[in-house]
Amino acid sequence: MAILYAILIVGAVTTIYPFLLMVSTGFKGPTDQNDNKLVPTYWSDIESKDPAGALKPESLLGKYVDDKYRGDAGMIASNRIGDKATSDQIETYRKYLEQLPSEFWMAGFQQAPNQVTSRLVVMYQKWLQDKYRDINLLNNAYTEENLAFQTIVVPSEQLDKRAWVAKQDRKYQEWLEFKSTLPAEFRIPVRKQWIFQQWMKAKYQGQFPQVPDEFKGKATKFEELELPPYGPLMAEFNNKGLPNRYAGDTAELMWARFLDHGNFGVTKEDGLAPAKYAMPIAAFERQTLLANQGSVKKDFVLRNYSYVLDYILLNGRTVWNTVLFCLLAIITQLTVNPLAAYALSRYPIRASGQILIFLLATMAFPAEVALIPSFLLLKDLGLLNTFAALVLPTAASGYMIFLLKGFFDSLPLELYEAGQLDGAKEVTMLTRITLPLSKPVLGYLALLAFMGAYGTFIYAFLVVQDQKMWTLMVWIYQLQSIAPKAVTMAAISLAALPTLVVFLFAQRFIMRGIVLPGER
């Protein structure tokens, strides 16, 4: 018995572990979604580094920095400056960011190219919702067709690009209004040095060895290049790479003046800020994280699941369609199959054995074999994009009929004989004798019907192509094509919860439905 229980426990662990890993992956992001760790590293690791001295991307600070710079490795490397700074310097830098004009900084925590949401996007959408209240008012103001506030995208702003020109419409003007409300944590100064590094990278097509040695200095990559104080290269950069908006002043010079005088009003000769004026960007970000690590962790934990909930509730009548489909599937299967099984049990004929073999033979073929014939038949009947197309093809089940017939055969014949002596009709005996005694097995079959209806997506997508009729699994299937792994795992975890809850409440019926036929 000990060996048997040990085997059962191991089997249970092999079932629970993948589910817990799936739930855990939903708490992660692009930097750690593939590590296959049951407990996310950032829950306990704040800022550990690898043997080379680089910040581990799965640590909390690593995820925070990656999130702030949209996963742009080049921008992250370029902004790893000012790691050694005093508290006074960090506080001065914070005040500098709060007073910096909007054209000299871009918003951090924007949505990365391979992501579906971000901190900035959520804040922007909430700000618009508080401002407009009604999505139709916003659509009229912006001449857009957003389904809800959760589908609005942040306006594009590429201040470090020379050719970029802002679209001076109402949406961008209100974006600037929202941008001015962002705290210093969200503000990334557009440094001339960063623009120069990007320009050099484009000039030499990303091949750092081709950069002349006189321009490299101590740099080993483009993100470490320093601005040359003068010369032909600097003149070429000013004429071809530097945006005109920064021709008169730069974020570095404004920082130097602010550090010296506490404001931007003191003039200074154009040129490079001395080395002592390096911005304490890395130190500021580290201090900000340490001061808000609780809220940052909470955001990482809930972000994917919050997005999935919004996605489900906003897309069509997802929840209603799924609930109605599952109820109809349970009702039809618990109506058709018991009737067929009762007839085979109460009125056996010579071909009963062949009928049961035929019913069991339907289980030998995968469901995908019947997809195309079912689709063509439903199309000819004009039932596509209806609940009938979802429910009717699965109304009869060979397995359920076989199981119910065996259970009905085990019921005492004396009960039916007594019913006949009392003048009861077959319908009465079915509803007053057979079905009440079959509650355990019917509960088990109801659970099977629910799981089959709730989990289907390929067939549901094939016969119901109207998005207003899509069920939860179809929407999650579509989400996988646009969402990263962590969001997909969050969606699957949430989708598994109803099945898990129903299973836990139906355990007693499952066991009785399996055991009672054998006991009979």
Tab-separated table of N, CA and C in Angstrom, residues 49-54:
chain	number	residue	atom	x	y	z
A	49	LYS	N	24.207	40.238	-9.760
A	49	LYS	CA	24.955	40.369	-11.007
A	49	LYS	C	25.603	39.037	-11.360
A	50	ASP	N	25.897	38.859	-12.650
A	50	ASP	CA	26.549	37.633	-13.102
A	50	ASP	C	28.054	37.748	-12.880
A	51	PRO	N	28.816	36.664	-13.129
A	51	PRO	CA	30.274	36.711	-12.913
A	51	PRO	C	30.983	37.825	-13.670
A	52	ALA	N	30.416	38.251	-14.794
A	52	ALA	CA	31.045	39.329	-15.568
A	52	ALA	C	30.739	40.708	-15.007
A	53	GLY	N	29.897	40.782	-13.988
A	53	GLY	CA	29.564	42.068	-13.384
A	53	GLY	C	28.344	42.725	-13.972
A	54	ALA	N	27.678	42.057	-14.918
A	54	ALA	CA	26.483	42.624	-15.536
A	54	ALA	C	25.250	42.294	-14.695
